[in-house]
Coordinates of C-alpha atoms and ligand atoms in Angstrom, one line a residue:
M1 CA 79.6 -14.5 -31.5
S2 CA 81.6 -14.5 -28.3
Q3 CA 79.5 -14.2 -25.2
Y4 CA 82.5 -13.2 -23.1
I5 CA 82.6 -9.8 -21.4
K6 CA 85.8 -7.9 -22.4
G7 CA 87.4 -6.5 -19.3
N8 CA 90.6 -4.5 -18.8
T9 CA 92.2 -7.6 -17.5
G10 CA 91.0 -10.1 -20.1
D11 CA 87.8 -12.0 -21.0
W12 CA 85.2 -12.8 -18.3
E13 CA 82.7 -15.7 -18.5
I14 CA 79.2 -15.3 -17.0
V15 CA 77.9 -18.3 -14.9
I16 CA 74.2 -18.6 -14.3
G17 CA 72.0 -21.0 -12.3
L18 CA 68.2 -20.4 -12.2
E19 CA 65.6 -21.3 -9.6
V20 CA 62.2 -21.2 -11.2
H21 CA 59.1 -21.0 -9.0
A22 CA 56.1 -22.3 -10.9
Q23 CA 52.6 -22.3 -9.4
I24 CA 51.3 -25.8 -9.7
T25 CA 48.0 -26.0 -11.6
T26 CA 45.5 -27.4 -9.0
Q27 CA 42.0 -26.3 -8.0
S28 CA 42.8 -26.1 -4.3
K29 CA 45.9 -25.3 -2.3
L30 CA 48.7 -27.6 -1.3
F31 CA 47.5 -28.4 2.2
S32 CA 44.0 -27.0 2.3
G33 CA 40.7 -27.1 0.3
A34 CA 40.8 -23.3 -0.3
S35 CA 40.4 -22.3 -4.0
T36 CA 43.4 -21.2 -6.0
T37 CA 41.4 -19.0 -8.4
F38 CA 43.3 -15.9 -9.3
G39 CA 41.9 -12.4 -8.9
A40 CA 39.4 -13.1 -6.0
E41 CA 38.7 -10.4 -3.5
P42 CA 41.5 -10.2 -0.8
N43 CA 41.4 -13.0 1.8
Q44 CA 38.4 -14.8 0.2
N45 CA 40.4 -18.0 -0.5
V46 CA 41.8 -18.7 2.9
A47 CA 41.3 -21.8 5.0
F48 CA 42.3 -22.0 8.7
V49 CA 45.5 -23.9 7.7
D50 CA 46.5 -21.1 5.3
A51 CA 46.0 -18.5 8.0
G52 CA 48.3 -20.4 10.3
M53 CA 45.7 -21.0 13.0
P54 CA 47.0 -23.0 15.9
G55 CA 46.3 -26.7 15.9
M56 CA 45.3 -26.9 12.2
L57 CA 46.6 -29.9 10.3
P58 CA 47.9 -29.8 6.7
V59 CA 46.4 -32.4 4.4
I60 CA 48.4 -33.0 1.2
N61 CA 46.7 -32.3 -2.1
E62 CA 47.4 -35.4 -4.3
K63 CA 47.0 -33.4 -7.5
A64 CA 50.0 -31.2 -6.6
I65 CA 52.1 -34.3 -6.2
E66 CA 51.0 -35.7 -9.5
Q67 CA 51.8 -32.4 -11.3
A68 CA 55.3 -32.3 -9.8
V69 CA 55.9 -35.9 -10.9
R70 CA 54.6 -35.0 -14.4
T71 CA 57.1 -32.1 -14.5
G72 CA 60.0 -34.3 -13.3
L73 CA 59.2 -36.9 -15.9
A74 CA 58.9 -34.3 -18.7
L75 CA 62.4 -33.2 -17.7
G76 CA 63.7 -36.8 -17.9
A77 CA 64.4 -36.5 -14.2
Q78 CA 64.8 -39.0 -11.4
I79 CA 61.6 -39.4 -9.4
N80 CA 62.2 -40.0 -5.7
L81 CA 59.6 -42.5 -4.4
R82 CA 60.2 -41.2 -0.9
S83 CA 60.4 -37.5 -0.2
V84 CA 60.1 -35.4 3.0
F85 CA 58.4 -32.1 3.8
D86 CA 60.4 -29.7 6.0
R87 CA 59.7 -26.5 7.8
K88 CA 61.7 -23.6 6.6
N89 CA 61.5 -21.1 9.4
Y90 CA 61.5 -17.4 8.9
F91 CA 59.4 -14.4 9.9
Y92 CA 57.5 -12.4 7.3
P93 CA 54.1 -10.7 7.7
D94 CA 52.7 -12.6 4.6
L95 CA 53.7 -15.9 6.2
P96 CA 51.3 -16.5 9.1
Q97 CA 52.6 -19.9 10.1
G98 CA 56.1 -18.5 10.8
Y99 CA 57.5 -21.2 8.5
Q100 CA 57.1 -22.3 5.0
I101 CA 56.5 -26.0 4.3
S102 CA 59.0 -27.0 1.7
Q103 CA 61.3 -29.9 0.8
F104 CA 64.9 -29.7 1.7
L105 CA 67.1 -32.8 1.9
D106 CA 64.7 -35.2 0.2
P107 CA 62.9 -33.5 -2.7
I108 CA 60.3 -35.3 -4.8
V109 CA 62.4 -34.9 -8.0
G110 CA 66.1 -35.3 -8.5
K111 CA 68.5 -34.8 -11.4
G112 CA 67.2 -34.1 -14.9
E113 CA 68.0 -32.0 -17.9
I114 CA 66.5 -29.4 -20.2
L115 CA 67.5 -28.7 -23.8
L116 CA 67.8 -25.1 -25.0
D117 CA 66.9 -24.2 -28.5
M118 CA 69.3 -21.4 -29.4
P119 CA 68.5 -18.9 -32.1
D120 CA 71.3 -20.2 -34.3
G121 CA 69.6 -23.6 -34.4
S122 CA 72.1 -25.2 -31.9
V123 CA 71.0 -27.1 -28.8
K124 CA 72.5 -26.6 -25.4
K125 CA 72.0 -29.0 -22.5
V126 CA 71.5 -27.6 -19.0
G127 CA 71.3 -29.8 -15.9
V128 CA 68.3 -29.7 -13.5
T129 CA 69.4 -30.3 -10.0
R130 CA 66.1 -31.0 -8.4
I131 CA 62.4 -30.0 -8.1
H132 CA 60.8 -29.6 -4.8
I133 CA 57.3 -28.8 -3.7
E134 CA 56.5 -25.9 -1.3
Q135 CA 53.8 -23.5 -0.2
D136 CA 53.6 -20.0 -1.7
A137 CA 53.4 -17.0 0.7
G138 CA 50.7 -14.3 0.8
K139 CA 51.1 -10.8 -0.4
S140 CA 51.8 -7.6 1.5
L141 CA 50.0 -4.6 -0.1
H142 CA 51.6 -1.3 0.6
E143 CA 49.9 0.9 -1.9
Y144 CA 46.4 1.4 -0.3
N145 CA 47.4 3.5 2.7
P146 CA 50.6 5.4 3.4
K147 CA 50.4 4.4 7.1
F148 CA 49.4 0.7 6.9
S149 CA 50.4 -2.4 5.1
Y150 CA 47.6 -4.9 4.2
I151 CA 47.9 -8.6 3.9
D152 CA 46.2 -10.7 1.3
L153 CA 46.4 -14.4 2.1
N154 CA 44.7 -15.7 -1.1
R155 CA 48.0 -16.9 -2.4
A156 CA 49.3 -18.3 1.0
G157 CA 49.5 -22.0 0.8
V158 CA 49.1 -22.3 -3.0
A159 CA 51.3 -25.1 -4.3
L160 CA 54.6 -24.2 -5.9
M161 CA 57.3 -26.2 -7.5
E162 CA 60.8 -24.9 -7.5
V163 CA 63.0 -26.1 -10.3
V164 CA 66.7 -25.6 -9.5
S165 CA 69.2 -25.7 -12.3
E166 CA 72.9 -26.5 -12.3
P167 CA 75.1 -23.4 -12.9
D168 CA 75.4 -24.5 -16.5
M169 CA 74.3 -21.3 -18.4
R170 CA 76.9 -19.0 -19.8
S171 CA 75.0 -16.0 -21.1
A172 CA 71.8 -14.0 -20.7
D173 CA 70.6 -15.5 -24.0
E174 CA 71.0 -19.0 -22.6
A175 CA 69.2 -18.1 -19.4
A176 CA 66.3 -16.5 -21.4
A177 CA 66.1 -19.6 -23.6
Y178 CA 66.0 -21.8 -20.4
L179 CA 63.1 -19.8 -18.9
K180 CA 61.2 -20.0 -22.2
K181 CA 61.8 -23.7 -22.6
M182 CA 60.7 -24.4 -19.0
R183 CA 57.6 -22.3 -19.6
S184 CA 56.9 -24.2 -22.8
I185 CA 57.3 -27.6 -21.1
V186 CA 55.0 -26.9 -18.1
R187 CA 52.4 -25.5 -20.4
Y188 CA 52.4 -28.5 -22.7
I189 CA 51.9 -30.9 -19.8
G190 CA 49.5 -28.5 -17.9
S191 CA 51.4 -28.5 -14.6
C192 CA 51.6 -24.7 -14.6
D193 CA 49.9 -22.0 -16.7
G194 CA 53.3 -20.2 -17.2
D195 CA 51.6 -16.8 -16.9
M196 CA 54.4 -14.6 -15.8
D197 CA 52.3 -11.5 -15.8
K198 CA 50.1 -13.0 -13.0
G199 CA 53.2 -14.2 -11.2
S200 CA 52.4 -17.9 -11.8
M201 CA 56.0 -18.3 -12.9
R202 CA 58.9 -16.3 -11.7
C203 CA 62.6 -16.9 -11.2
D204 CA 65.6 -16.2 -9.1
A205 CA 68.8 -15.8 -11.1
N206 CA 72.1 -16.7 -9.5
V207 CA 74.9 -14.9 -11.4
S208 CA 78.7 -14.9 -11.0
V209 CA 81.6 -14.1 -13.2
R210 CA 85.0 -15.8 -13.7
K211 CA 88.0 -15.7 -15.9
V212 CA 87.4 -18.0 -18.7
G213 CA 87.9 -21.6 -17.5
G214 CA 88.8 -20.4 -14.0
P215 CA 87.2 -21.4 -10.7
L216 CA 83.6 -20.4 -9.9
G217 CA 83.2 -16.9 -8.6
T218 CA 80.9 -15.7 -5.7
R219 CA 77.3 -15.5 -6.8
C220 CA 74.6 -13.0 -6.3
E221 CA 71.0 -14.0 -6.4
I222 CA 68.5 -11.7 -8.2
K223 CA 65.1 -12.4 -6.7
N224 CA 61.7 -12.7 -8.3
V225 CA 62.3 -11.8 -11.9
N226 CA 59.0 -12.0 -13.7
S227 CA 59.7 -11.8 -17.4
V228 CA 62.1 -13.2 -19.9
R229 CA 63.1 -9.7 -21.0
F230 CA 63.8 -8.6 -17.5
L231 CA 65.8 -11.7 -16.8
H232 CA 68.0 -11.0 -19.8
K233 CA 68.6 -7.4 -18.7
A234 CA 69.2 -8.2 -15.1
I235 CA 71.8 -10.7 -15.9
E236 CA 73.7 -8.4 -18.3
F237 CA 73.7 -5.6 -15.8
E238 CA 74.7 -7.8 -12.9
A239 CA 77.6 -9.5 -14.7
M240 CA 79.0 -6.1 -15.8
R241 CA 78.7 -4.8 -12.2
Q242 CA 80.6 -7.8 -10.9
V243 CA 83.4 -7.5 -13.5
E244 CA 83.8 -3.8 -12.7
I245 CA 84.0 -4.5 -8.9
I246 CA 86.6 -7.2 -9.3
E247 CA 88.7 -5.3 -11.8
S248 CA 88.9 -2.3 -9.6
G249 CA 90.2 -4.5 -6.8
G250 CA 87.0 -5.3 -4.9
V251 CA 85.3 -8.5 -3.9
I252 CA 81.7 -9.7 -4.5
D253 CA 79.6 -10.1 -1.4
Q254 CA 77.2 -13.0 -1.7
E255 CA 73.9 -11.3 -1.4
T256 CA 70.3 -11.2 -2.6
R257 CA 69.5 -8.4 -5.0
L258 CA 66.5 -7.0 -6.7
F259 CA 66.1 -6.0 -10.3
D260 CA 64.7 -2.5 -10.8
S261 CA 63.0 -2.7 -14.2
T262 CA 62.5 1.0 -14.7
K263 CA 66.2 1.8 -14.0
G264 CA 67.5 -1.4 -15.6
E265 CA 69.8 -2.2 -12.6
T266 CA 70.1 -4.5 -9.7
R267 CA 70.5 -3.4 -6.1
T268 CA 71.1 -4.9 -2.7
M269 CA 68.0 -6.4 -0.9
R270 CA 69.7 -8.2 1.9
S271 CA 72.8 -10.3 2.6
K272 CA 72.4 -13.9 1.8
E273 CA 70.9 -16.3 4.4
D274 CA 72.3 -19.8 4.6
A275 CA 70.3 -22.9 5.0
H276 CA 71.2 -23.1 8.7
D277 CA 69.5 -19.8 9.3
Y278 CA 66.2 -21.3 8.4
R279 CA 66.5 -24.2 10.9
Y280 CA 65.0 -26.7 8.5
F281 CA 63.5 -29.8 10.1
P282 CA 60.9 -32.4 9.0
D283 CA 57.4 -31.2 9.5
P284 CA 56.0 -33.3 12.4
D285 CA 52.5 -32.8 11.0
L286 CA 53.3 -34.6 7.7
L287 CA 54.6 -38.1 7.2
P288 CA 57.3 -38.7 4.6
L289 CA 55.6 -38.9 1.2
E290 CA 55.8 -42.3 -0.4
I291 CA 54.7 -43.1 -3.9
T292 CA 55.0 -46.3 -5.9
Q293 CA 56.8 -47.0 -9.2
E294 CA 53.4 -48.0 -10.7
Y295 CA 52.0 -44.6 -9.9
V296 CA 55.0 -42.9 -11.6
D297 CA 54.8 -45.2 -14.6
A298 CA 51.1 -44.5 -15.0
I299 CA 51.8 -40.8 -15.0
K300 CA 54.6 -41.3 -17.5
A301 CA 52.3 -43.1 -19.8
S302 CA 49.8 -40.2 -19.7
L303 CA 52.3 -37.5 -20.8
P304 CA 51.5 -35.8 -24.1
E305 CA 54.0 -35.3 -26.9
L306 CA 56.6 -32.9 -25.4
P307 CA 58.2 -29.9 -27.2
D308 CA 61.5 -31.7 -28.0
E309 CA 59.7 -34.8 -29.3
R310 CA 57.5 -32.7 -31.4
K311 CA 60.4 -30.7 -32.7
N312 CA 62.3 -33.8 -33.7
R313 CA 59.2 -35.2 -35.5
Y314 CA 58.8 -31.9 -37.5
I315 CA 62.4 -32.1 -38.5
S316 CA 62.6 -35.7 -39.4
K317 CA 59.1 -36.3 -40.9
F318 CA 58.3 -32.8 -42.3
G319 CA 61.8 -31.7 -43.2
L320 CA 61.5 -28.4 -41.3
S321 CA 64.7 -26.6 -40.3
P322 CA 65.6 -26.9 -36.6
Y323 CA 65.0 -23.2 -36.3
D324 CA 61.5 -23.2 -37.7
A325 CA 60.6 -26.4 -35.8
G326 CA 61.9 -24.8 -32.6
V327 CA 59.8 -21.6 -33.2
I328 CA 56.6 -23.6 -33.9
V329 CA 56.9 -26.0 -30.9
G330 CA 58.0 -23.2 -28.6
E331 CA 54.5 -22.1 -27.8
K332 CA 51.8 -24.7 -27.4
E333 CA 49.3 -22.5 -29.2
Y334 CA 51.6 -22.3 -32.2
A335 CA 52.0 -26.0 -32.2
A336 CA 48.3 -26.6 -32.0
Y337 CA 47.6 -24.2 -34.9
Y338 CA 50.3 -25.9 -36.9
E339 CA 49.0 -29.3 -36.2
E340 CA 45.6 -28.2 -37.6
L341 CA 47.3 -26.8 -40.7
T342 CA 49.2 -29.9 -41.5
K343 CA 45.9 -31.9 -41.7
N344 CA 45.1 -30.1 -44.9
A345 CA 48.3 -28.4 -46.2
D346 CA 51.8 -29.3 -47.1
P347 CA 53.9 -29.2 -43.8
K348 CA 56.8 -27.3 -45.2
L349 CA 54.8 -24.7 -47.0
A350 CA 52.7 -24.4 -43.9
A351 CA 55.7 -23.8 -41.7
N352 CA 57.1 -21.1 -44.0
W353 CA 53.8 -19.3 -44.4
M354 CA 52.9 -19.5 -40.8
T355 CA 56.2 -18.2 -39.4
S356 CA 56.7 -15.4 -41.9
E357 CA 53.4 -14.3 -43.5
L358 CA 51.0 -15.1 -40.7
F359 CA 53.1 -14.1 -37.8
G360 CA 54.1 -10.9 -39.5
R361 CA 50.5 -9.9 -40.0
L362 CA 49.4 -10.9 -36.5
N363 CA 52.3 -8.9 -35.2
K364 CA 51.1 -5.9 -37.1
I365 CA 47.6 -6.0 -35.6
G366 CA 49.0 -6.9 -32.2
A367 CA 47.1 -10.2 -32.0
D368 CA 48.2 -13.6 -30.6
I369 CA 47.6 -16.8 -32.5
E370 CA 44.7 -17.7 -30.1
N371 CA 42.8 -14.7 -31.4
S372 CA 44.0 -14.8 -35.0
P373 CA 41.3 -13.5 -37.3
I374 CA 42.4 -16.3 -39.6
S375 CA 41.6 -19.8 -38.3
A376 CA 43.9 -22.7 -39.0
A377 CA 41.3 -24.1 -41.3
A378 CA 40.9 -20.9 -43.3
F379 CA 44.7 -20.5 -43.5
A380 CA 45.0 -24.2 -44.7
E381 CA 42.5 -23.4 -47.5
L382 CA 44.8 -20.6 -48.7
L383 CA 47.8 -22.9 -48.6
A384 CA 46.0 -25.5 -50.5
L385 CA 45.3 -23.0 -53.3
I386 CA 49.1 -22.4 -53.5
G387 CA 49.8 -26.1 -53.3
N388 CA 47.6 -27.0 -56.2
D389 CA 48.8 -24.0 -58.3
T390 CA 45.4 -22.2 -58.3
I391 CA 47.3 -19.1 -57.3
S392 CA 50.9 -18.1 -57.1
G393 CA 52.7 -17.3 -53.9
K394 CA 52.7 -13.6 -54.8
I395 CA 49.0 -13.4 -55.3
A396 CA 48.5 -15.5 -52.2
K397 CA 50.1 -12.7 -50.1
D398 CA 47.5 -10.2 -51.4
V399 CA 44.8 -12.7 -50.8
L400 CA 46.0 -13.1 -47.2
D401 CA 45.9 -9.4 -46.7
K402 CA 42.3 -9.4 -48.0
M403 CA 41.4 -12.2 -45.7
F404 CA 42.6 -10.1 -42.8
E405 CA 40.7 -7.1 -43.9
S406 CA 37.4 -8.7 -44.9
G407 CA 37.3 -12.0 -43.0
K408 CA 36.3 -13.7 -46.3
S409 CA 37.7 -17.1 -47.2
A410 CA 40.6 -17.5 -49.6
K411 CA 38.4 -19.3 -52.1
A412 CA 35.8 -16.6 -52.1
I413 CA 38.4 -13.9 -52.7
V414 CA 40.1 -15.7 -55.5
E415 CA 36.8 -16.4 -57.2
E416 CA 35.3 -13.0 -56.8
E417 CA 38.4 -11.2 -58.1
G418 CA 39.3 -13.8 -60.7
L419 CA 42.7 -14.4 -59.3
Q420 CA 43.1 -18.0 -60.5
Q421 CA 46.5 -18.6 -61.9
V422 CA 46.4 -18.9 -65.7
T423 CA 47.6 -22.3 -66.7
D424 CA 45.8 -22.3 -70.0
M425 CA 48.7 -22.5 -72.5
G426 CA 46.7 -20.7 -75.2
A427 CA 46.0 -17.7 -73.0
I428 CA 49.7 -17.5 -71.9
E429 CA 50.9 -17.8 -75.5
K430 CA 48.7 -14.9 -76.5
I431 CA 50.3 -12.7 -73.9
I432 CA 53.8 -13.8 -74.8
D433 CA 53.1 -13.0 -78.4
E434 CA 52.1 -9.5 -77.5
V435 CA 55.2 -9.0 -75.3
I436 CA 57.4 -10.2 -78.1
A437 CA 55.7 -7.9 -80.6
A438 CA 56.1 -4.9 -78.4
N439 CA 59.8 -5.5 -77.7
Q440 CA 61.3 -6.4 -81.1
N441 CA 64.6 -4.8 -80.4
K442 CA 65.0 -6.7 -77.1
V443 CA 64.3 -9.9 -79.0
A444 CA 67.0 -9.1 -81.4
E445 CA 69.5 -8.4 -78.6
Y446 CA 68.5 -11.6 -76.8
K447 CA 69.0 -13.6 -80.0
S448 CA 72.4 -12.1 -80.5
G449 CA 73.5 -13.6 -77.1
K450 CA 72.3 -11.3 -74.4
D451 CA 70.9 -14.2 -72.3
K452 CA 70.2 -12.1 -69.3
L453 CA 67.2 -10.6 -71.1
F454 CA 65.2 -13.8 -70.6
G455 CA 64.3 -12.5 -67.1
F456 CA 63.0 -9.4 -68.7
F457 CA 60.6 -11.3 -70.9
V458 CA 59.4 -13.4 -68.0
G459 CA 58.8 -10.3 -65.9
Q460 CA 56.9 -8.6 -68.7
T461 CA 54.7 -11.6 -69.3
L462 CA 53.8 -12.0 -65.7
K463 CA 53.1 -8.3 -65.4
A464 CA 50.9 -8.4 -68.4
S465 CA 49.0 -11.3 -66.9
G466 CA 48.4 -9.4 -63.7
G467 CA 50.6 -11.8 -61.9
K468 CA 48.3 -14.6 -62.7
A469 CA 50.3 -16.6 -65.3
N470 CA 51.8 -19.7 -64.1
P471 CA 55.6 -19.0 -63.9
A472 CA 56.7 -22.4 -64.9
A473 CA 54.4 -22.4 -68.0
V474 CA 55.7 -18.9 -68.9
N475 CA 59.2 -20.1 -68.7
D476 CA 58.6 -23.1 -70.9
L477 CA 56.7 -21.2 -73.6
L478 CA 59.1 -18.3 -73.7
K479 CA 62.0 -20.6 -74.2
A480 CA 60.3 -22.2 -77.1
K481 CA 59.2 -18.9 -78.7
L482 CA 62.6 -17.2 -78.4
S483 CA 64.8 -20.0 -79.5
Ligands
ADP1 P1 69.8 -21.1 -2.4 O1 68.6 -21.7 -1.7 O2 70.9 -20.7 -1.4 O3 69.5 -20.1 -3.4 P2 70.0 -23.4 -4.1 O4 70.9 -24.6 -4.0 O5 68.5 -23.5 -4.0 O6 70.5 -22.4 -3.0 O7 70.3 -22.7 -5.4 C1 71.5 -22.3 -5.8 C2 71.4 -21.9 -7.3 O8 72.6 -21.1 -7.5 C3 71.4 -23.0 -8.3 O9 70.6 -22.7 -9.3 C4 72.9 -23.1 -8.7 O10 73.1 -23.6 -10.0 C5 73.3 -21.7 -8.6 N1 74.7 -21.5 -8.4 C6 75.5 -22.1 -7.5 N2 76.8 -21.6 -7.5 C7 76.8 -20.6 -8.5 C8 77.8 -19.8 -9.0 N3 79.0 -19.7 -8.5 N4 77.4 -18.9 -9.9 C9 76.2 -18.9 -10.4 N5 75.2 -19.7 -10.0 C10 75.5 -20.6 -9.0
MG2 MG1 67.8 -19.4 -3.9

């Protein structure tokens, strides 16, 4: 499938670089002891530093540093043992200091990379340029009173990491896969909760278009996109808009745009500031941050198994397809459930049943895996019954439905309803004899060379057994009887 945009003047390629802002999971803010708890009453979690009171001194929260280093290591990135905090100066009502403390020339994390698991099973590599640490701003609330704006500073000063990518993505699909993968990684290592609904993770999408293989075009930056679906839509819209402008003889202005999710379009927010507009300079209240290699090594040693490592293990050890493995490791809750399953069930059977039968049913009742009515242990019990031939796959699907309805265990349902697979050869033979007796003319046809009818006899036998006869045994016995 070509991802190019077909224009009147030929094919256009989309070029995308993402800046992901991720709220760092810490109990307190980046430079103050105020709490980071979400959903508190407005202005409850505000220390004097966060309110920009004169003469207050920021004190760095070591946990935030550790989390940024963890994230850098999880992206295989260069960790800079010396980094510098700078003031990025701008005026905004939700920024009481009049500047944001950020990192500019010397960020804590340098170049890394991230692997995208594409739906066709392929893997695409995208460069990470840097990760820097910075303060979040507060929130302006305009909806309470038509004449006033209110300011809530609970979020002001909360630690953020900004992960900047290289302009390596070439389609909305790749950008969506990037955001999903980033979310998955930070959630595995616990450096960000990845909750896009609460704004813990949001991204700016830089989009340009160019003739295939040509020089980079001028980019527009779409600010604060807060879902994977919106990111996809915003990029598709924006790329089309740019192609239309260029093809009708216009030029792209480098600007900051907003995505309107109800209209599905992007529109101008402001023309783009350049770095010199912010008058970056090292914050005189903060010394350069120096960490040791031993500190970094200790963090590295404490990292859990990451999504890519886990995916490779599932492929090489369990024989899962890259696609299934990618789906299961994609959400840490899926992976945790699957890990539980594989303690007691065949890994391949478990992957198939989890991604098709379980996900399908969860989807139907609108439940996530965390609140699945079927626990991993209960599901593993069902899988074990398939694995040891107590029930067929077909019967197992009915049992799973009943487990969803009644909350009963697989074993209880199978026993109560007598669903055990019939492997007793005598019993199966009896059924086969009846099927043969009732279909004498078909038997004659079969014997005169109509081989296809074998399937008919298998079907009739299984049906007569209520789906309970072991199919392999039915096959063997039928072959013997009909020859
Ligand atoms: P700024 O702060 O001005 O947004 P950054 O360097 O932080 O600048 O981020 C620039 C982002 O834009 C990066 O993700 C980069 O990959 C992306 N980018 C740069 N040039 C282009 C381009 N021509 N088309 C699309 N994205 C681009
Ligand atoms: Mg930017």
